[in-house]
């Protein structure tokens, strides 16, 4: 999958800006605060429906404006072309897919795959489980068609059960929603396991390239309720605690996964740099698995590569990138040394303007 054109309107420091990324590596260079990360945010938004930066969706709107939009033209390896538009005004999304409103924003996001490594990515290793579930589910969403309908049903049942718990409703009112949660939890768990099993092979390869000194990586998974227990019975057993807490404390919405190494059995054993390299290994593995399953590379965004990694690791990343066929967006204040001499399209970003340099 490749971005042919990208247009941002009233997004952060950009009033109106257009660029035509090229196949292979695209470099966005410019001073601090120029808007480089905002371009990555825009492409990520079309793929995730949210930014990778904290602060909520509405901080993306250029100060003084009421709405922002991102528009992109994409081509797939098979030659299909798609036009994607996503805008936000007064707290609501508007989406267009090939000129028509899609059934849901999810239908739009399905057409666009972008993975990003950025300064906050170490949260994938060091942060809370929500971050890791988000990463896992994004990958599953793109390669396992059964996931989205099951996830939607689960979310609806979970919301209903949580509302009833907060209202201290009689247990009998909870049971139909618990049955629904248990019915779809099995599907969610199965596709997540399948995905992680495949991903762990790719993570093993990338981790070996970036973190060989830690030994072979092992990926573990917790599904959100005890192994061997049926979720239906487990939810019934936990009702007392769940009434007290006002939410459901077991189920796939509590799942988590982790990486461990012989030389770093717990994540607290990793240095900050190693956390970043682990996160990068996960992001690149996700791109590689996506390419294997979909026959299509996602776009890979690398924000501030040179300041995040030492030169040896930068070179290893570049080796991996050039071995694949992904379109890549790399940002930096200067040309990352590992990219010197490589063929790349260069864009200069400054004060809300983007200029193609030859
Ligand atoms: N909602 C907003 N409206 C207007 N300007 C904004 C808004 N949000 C952020 N900005 C500004 O947009 C600019 C773009 O920031 P961005 O993080 O994309 O820059 P960058 O080139 O990646 O910088 P750095 O090299 O420092 O990481 C910054 O100058 C920031 O102050």
XYZ file of C-alpha atoms and ligand atoms in Angstrom:
389
model
C 0.000 0.000 0.000
C 1.374 3.365 -0.963
C 0.378 6.967 -0.359
C 0.377 8.824 -3.678
C -0.934 12.113 -2.344
C -1.571 13.542 1.072
C -3.407 16.731 1.971
C -3.718 18.231 5.440
C -6.102 21.029 6.220
C -6.042 22.945 9.504
C -4.118 20.192 11.236
C -1.826 21.547 14.012
C 0.530 24.144 12.426
C -0.649 23.408 8.865
C -3.214 25.598 7.193
C -3.301 23.752 3.880
C -0.462 21.576 2.710
C -0.064 18.857 0.089
C 2.658 16.375 -0.647
C 3.220 13.463 -2.980
C 5.263 10.830 -1.141
C 7.344 8.539 -3.338
C 7.832 4.781 -3.162
C 10.603 3.702 -0.788
C 12.115 6.082 1.732
C 10.774 9.616 2.173
C 12.647 11.995 4.430
C 10.894 14.869 6.153
C 13.590 17.193 7.425
C 13.258 20.533 9.167
C 13.849 22.411 12.418
C 12.149 21.650 15.727
C 8.479 22.515 15.778
C 8.272 22.632 11.963
C 5.448 20.102 11.669
C 7.283 16.879 10.712
C 5.629 14.709 13.366
C 2.259 16.207 12.462
C 2.579 14.694 8.972
C 3.157 11.259 10.521
C 0.233 11.868 12.828
C -1.966 12.589 9.823
C -1.171 9.322 8.040
C -1.466 7.394 11.307
C -4.855 8.969 11.876
C -6.168 7.509 8.601
C -5.092 4.101 9.778
C -5.902 4.181 13.506
C -8.593 6.850 13.898
C -6.459 8.501 16.583
C -3.064 10.099 17.042
C -0.088 8.367 18.642
C 0.418 11.502 20.740
C -1.426 12.222 23.958
C -3.965 15.014 24.182
C -7.127 13.785 22.494
C -8.389 14.279 18.965
C -9.396 17.888 19.285
C -5.864 19.239 19.907
C -5.147 18.327 16.291
C -7.344 21.200 15.098
C -5.260 24.238 14.196
C -5.682 26.871 16.899
C -8.413 29.325 15.974
C -10.096 26.868 13.545
C -13.141 24.673 14.075
C -12.304 21.638 11.962
C -9.408 19.722 10.433
C -9.204 17.139 7.691
C -6.770 14.679 6.178
C -7.166 13.412 2.631
C -5.074 10.736 0.937
C -4.913 8.870 -2.341
C -3.595 5.337 -1.959
C -2.686 2.592 -4.364
C -2.466 -1.063 -3.465
C 0.052 -3.555 -4.821
C -2.754 -5.038 -6.919
C -3.280 -1.630 -8.565
C -6.514 -0.602 -6.786
C -6.809 3.104 -5.971
C -8.649 4.550 -3.014
C -9.435 8.061 -1.869
C -9.717 8.436 1.883
C -10.879 11.517 3.749
C -11.225 11.937 7.482
C -12.244 15.141 9.182
C -13.292 16.267 12.604
C -15.533 19.116 13.623
C -17.281 19.815 16.939
C -16.135 16.486 18.383
C -17.489 14.393 15.483
C -15.733 12.483 12.714
C -16.738 12.703 9.082
C -15.314 10.082 6.753
C -15.298 9.609 2.974
C -14.143 6.537 1.133
C -13.898 6.981 -2.631
C -16.231 9.948 -2.360
C -18.965 8.160 -0.368
C -19.581 8.025 3.383
C -18.439 4.563 4.531
C -20.673 2.458 6.778
C -18.402 3.281 9.687
C -15.021 4.910 10.326
C -13.720 1.331 10.767
C -14.438 0.648 7.065
C -12.221 3.573 6.143
C -9.426 2.509 8.510
C -9.461 -0.983 7.034
C -8.197 0.463 3.733
C -5.177 2.140 5.253
C -2.329 0.509 7.163
C 0.360 2.605 8.828
C 2.703 1.574 11.622
C 4.794 4.147 13.470
C 7.810 4.148 15.724
C 8.044 7.425 17.589
C 9.519 8.759 20.839
C 6.484 7.539 22.829
C 6.675 3.981 21.430
C 8.610 2.611 24.415
C 5.228 2.741 26.229
C 4.440 -0.421 24.279
C 6.943 -2.165 26.546
C 7.002 0.013 29.670
C 3.458 1.409 29.666
C 0.100 -0.036 30.691
C -1.720 -2.963 29.125
C -4.072 -0.686 27.157
C -1.183 0.320 24.904
C -0.282 -3.308 24.179
C -3.916 -4.346 23.590
C -4.303 -1.443 21.167
C -1.211 -2.591 19.232
C -2.372 -6.215 19.237
C -5.932 -5.430 18.174
C -4.867 -3.119 15.365
C -2.803 -5.957 13.874
C -5.563 -8.511 14.413
C -8.163 -6.142 12.888
C -6.176 -6.018 9.639
C -5.473 -9.720 9.216
C -8.386 -11.517 10.932
C -11.796 -10.611 9.446
C -13.665 -12.336 12.315
C -12.222 -9.948 14.851
C -14.153 -6.711 14.293
C -17.723 -8.056 14.494
C -16.819 -10.085 17.594
C -15.104 -7.090 19.181
C -18.094 -4.826 18.523
C -20.485 -7.343 20.081
C -18.175 -7.747 23.047
C -17.842 -3.993 23.600
C -21.610 -3.545 23.541
C -22.193 -6.349 26.048
C -19.388 -5.044 28.273
C -20.846 -1.509 28.285
C -24.269 -2.876 29.210
C -22.907 -5.044 32.017
C -20.829 -2.141 33.393
C -23.858 0.180 33.377
C -25.920 -2.430 35.246
C -23.099 -2.978 37.759
C -22.990 0.760 38.486
C -26.768 0.804 38.895
C -26.518 -2.181 41.315
C -29.098 -3.934 39.102
C -30.215 -7.468 40.085
C -27.823 -10.248 39.014
C -30.459 -11.706 36.677
C -30.245 -8.572 34.525
C -26.524 -9.127 34.046
C -26.687 -12.743 32.930
C -27.744 -12.224 29.264
C -24.867 -9.766 28.798
C -22.449 -12.140 30.505
C -23.559 -14.904 28.123
C -22.935 -12.581 25.170
C -19.489 -11.584 26.506
C -18.542 -15.226 27.019
C -19.794 -16.243 23.551
C -17.647 -13.721 21.664
C -14.682 -13.771 24.087
C -13.724 -17.170 22.700
C -13.492 -15.750 19.153
C -11.463 -12.730 20.283
C -9.107 -14.925 22.296
C -8.607 -17.394 19.443
C -7.761 -14.763 16.810
C -5.510 -12.852 19.202
C -3.574 -16.040 20.048
C -3.246 -16.931 16.389
C -1.972 -13.451 15.583
C 0.533 -13.383 18.457
C 1.858 -16.793 17.551
C 2.626 -15.584 14.029
C 3.907 -12.225 15.290
C 6.288 -13.865 17.758
C 8.209 -15.432 14.846
C 8.716 -12.006 13.260
C 9.519 -10.379 16.603
C 12.094 -13.127 17.176
C 13.828 -12.190 13.921
C 13.787 -8.440 14.511
C 14.810 -8.800 18.173
C 17.719 -10.988 17.106
C 18.876 -8.227 14.774
C 18.475 -5.432 17.361
C 18.959 -7.070 20.775
C 21.028 -10.208 20.237
C 22.843 -9.620 23.551
C 19.641 -10.387 25.493
C 19.160 -13.885 24.061
C 16.112 -15.304 22.283
C 12.899 -13.384 22.953
C 9.815 -15.093 24.371
C 6.323 -13.686 24.014
C 3.713 -14.438 26.661
C -0.012 -13.726 26.579
C -2.690 -13.391 29.248
C -6.187 -13.592 27.888
C -7.922 -11.576 30.640
C -9.437 -14.398 32.669
C -7.811 -17.530 34.144
C -6.707 -20.300 31.804
C -8.922 -23.337 32.245
C -11.848 -21.289 33.587
C -14.986 -20.631 31.540
C -15.597 -16.874 31.262
C -19.330 -17.282 31.892
C -18.747 -18.902 35.295
C -15.854 -16.630 36.104
C -17.976 -13.508 35.530
C -20.663 -14.950 37.818
C -18.048 -15.621 40.503
C -16.675 -12.093 40.274
C -20.014 -10.306 40.438
C -19.511 -9.302 44.079
C -16.201 -7.557 43.344
C -17.490 -6.133 40.086
C -20.534 -4.542 41.812
C -18.149 -2.983 44.325
C -15.835 -1.628 41.612
C -18.549 -0.613 39.185
C -16.943 -2.370 36.208
C -16.098 -5.813 34.837
C -12.732 -6.985 36.084
C -12.316 -10.025 33.805
C -12.606 -10.699 30.087
C -10.677 -10.037 26.881
C -10.710 -6.285 27.602
C -8.165 -7.117 30.348
C -5.818 -9.156 28.120
C -2.128 -8.364 27.959
C 1.086 -9.654 26.427
C 4.760 -9.203 27.211
C 8.227 -9.892 25.887
C 10.924 -11.495 28.017
C 14.546 -12.447 27.353
C 16.914 -14.809 29.197
C 19.096 -11.766 30.008
C 16.103 -9.545 30.842
C 13.343 -11.697 32.319
C 11.284 -8.706 33.493
C 10.741 -5.453 31.638
C 12.363 -3.613 34.561
C 15.629 -5.259 33.466
C 15.616 -3.366 30.190
C 17.381 -0.037 29.716
C 15.364 2.798 28.202
C 17.202 2.266 24.892
C 16.460 -1.471 24.994
C 12.780 -0.715 25.650
C 12.783 1.408 22.527
C 14.502 -1.309 20.510
C 11.949 -3.862 21.736
C 9.137 -1.532 20.705
C 10.768 -0.998 17.325
C 11.156 -4.771 16.887
C 7.413 -5.123 17.567
C 6.458 -2.345 15.138
C 8.624 -3.720 12.302
C 7.456 -7.271 13.030
C 3.865 -6.061 12.759
C 4.648 -4.508 9.369
C 6.354 -7.709 8.187
C 3.497 -9.928 9.335
C 1.000 -7.587 7.677
C 2.976 -7.821 4.419
C 3.077 -11.617 4.657
C -0.651 -11.955 5.342
C -2.065 -9.208 3.155
C 0.509 -9.260 0.358
C 0.815 -5.561 1.011
C 3.254 -3.533 3.116
C 1.838 -0.947 5.486
C 3.442 2.474 5.400
C 6.172 2.643 8.051
C 6.645 5.933 9.929
C 9.832 6.539 11.921
C 9.700 9.748 13.900
C 13.014 11.318 14.855
C 14.935 8.123 14.069
C 18.385 9.650 14.579
C 17.673 10.942 18.066
C 15.978 7.725 19.183
C 18.637 5.173 18.184
C 22.416 4.945 18.087
C 24.048 4.721 14.669
C 24.579 0.955 14.724
C 20.894 0.375 15.370
C 19.885 3.004 12.832
C 21.880 1.070 10.237
C 20.206 -2.208 11.206
C 16.790 -0.608 10.853
C 17.680 0.768 7.454
C 18.919 -2.686 6.361
C 15.547 -4.175 7.317
C 13.636 -1.392 5.615
C 15.528 -1.652 2.378
C 15.050 -5.454 2.366
C 11.249 -4.916 2.227
C 9.112 -2.964 -0.189
C 7.403 -0.612 2.253
C 6.891 3.070 1.712
C 8.651 4.752 4.627
C 8.391 8.239 6.145
C 11.374 9.206 8.283
C 11.482 12.534 10.130
C 14.478 14.348 11.565
C 16.066 17.723 12.092
C 18.988 16.512 9.980
C 19.729 13.654 7.611
C 20.152 10.514 9.775
C 23.733 9.265 9.138
C 22.449 5.747 8.403
C 20.473 7.132 5.457
C 23.310 9.123 3.909
C 23.979 7.941 0.386
C 20.717 6.007 0.105
C 18.129 6.859 -2.480
C 15.344 8.775 -0.723
C 12.823 11.495 -1.559
C 13.596 14.602 0.462
C 10.981 17.047 1.775
C 11.845 20.170 3.701
C 9.326 21.123 6.372
C 9.297 24.611 7.832
C 6.686 26.874 9.386
C 3.714 24.962 8.123
C 5.062 24.500 4.581
C 6.434 21.399 2.875
C 8.720 21.633 -0.108
C 10.082 18.783 -2.229
C 13.877 19.097 -2.570
C 15.772 17.508 -5.444
N -3.475 22.737 17.515
C -2.416 23.417 17.083
N -2.571 24.569 16.387
C -1.516 25.255 15.916
N -0.235 24.842 16.076
C -0.019 23.706 16.753
C -1.095 22.932 17.289
N -0.567 21.839 17.902
C 0.758 21.932 17.756
N 1.091 23.048 17.074
C 2.423 23.475 16.634
O 2.692 22.727 15.474
C 4.084 22.561 15.305
C 4.284 21.190 14.828
O 4.760 20.293 15.787
P 5.444 18.923 15.385
O 5.529 18.174 16.650
O 4.763 18.320 14.224
O 6.880 19.423 14.937
P 8.196 18.610 14.598
O 8.715 19.202 13.328
O 7.984 17.163 14.636
O 9.116 19.074 15.811
P 10.306 18.387 16.633
O 11.487 18.297 15.702
O 10.526 19.426 17.676
O 9.830 17.096 17.164
C 4.720 23.006 16.603
O 5.323 24.280 16.371
C 3.563 23.139 17.562
O 3.739 24.172 18.503
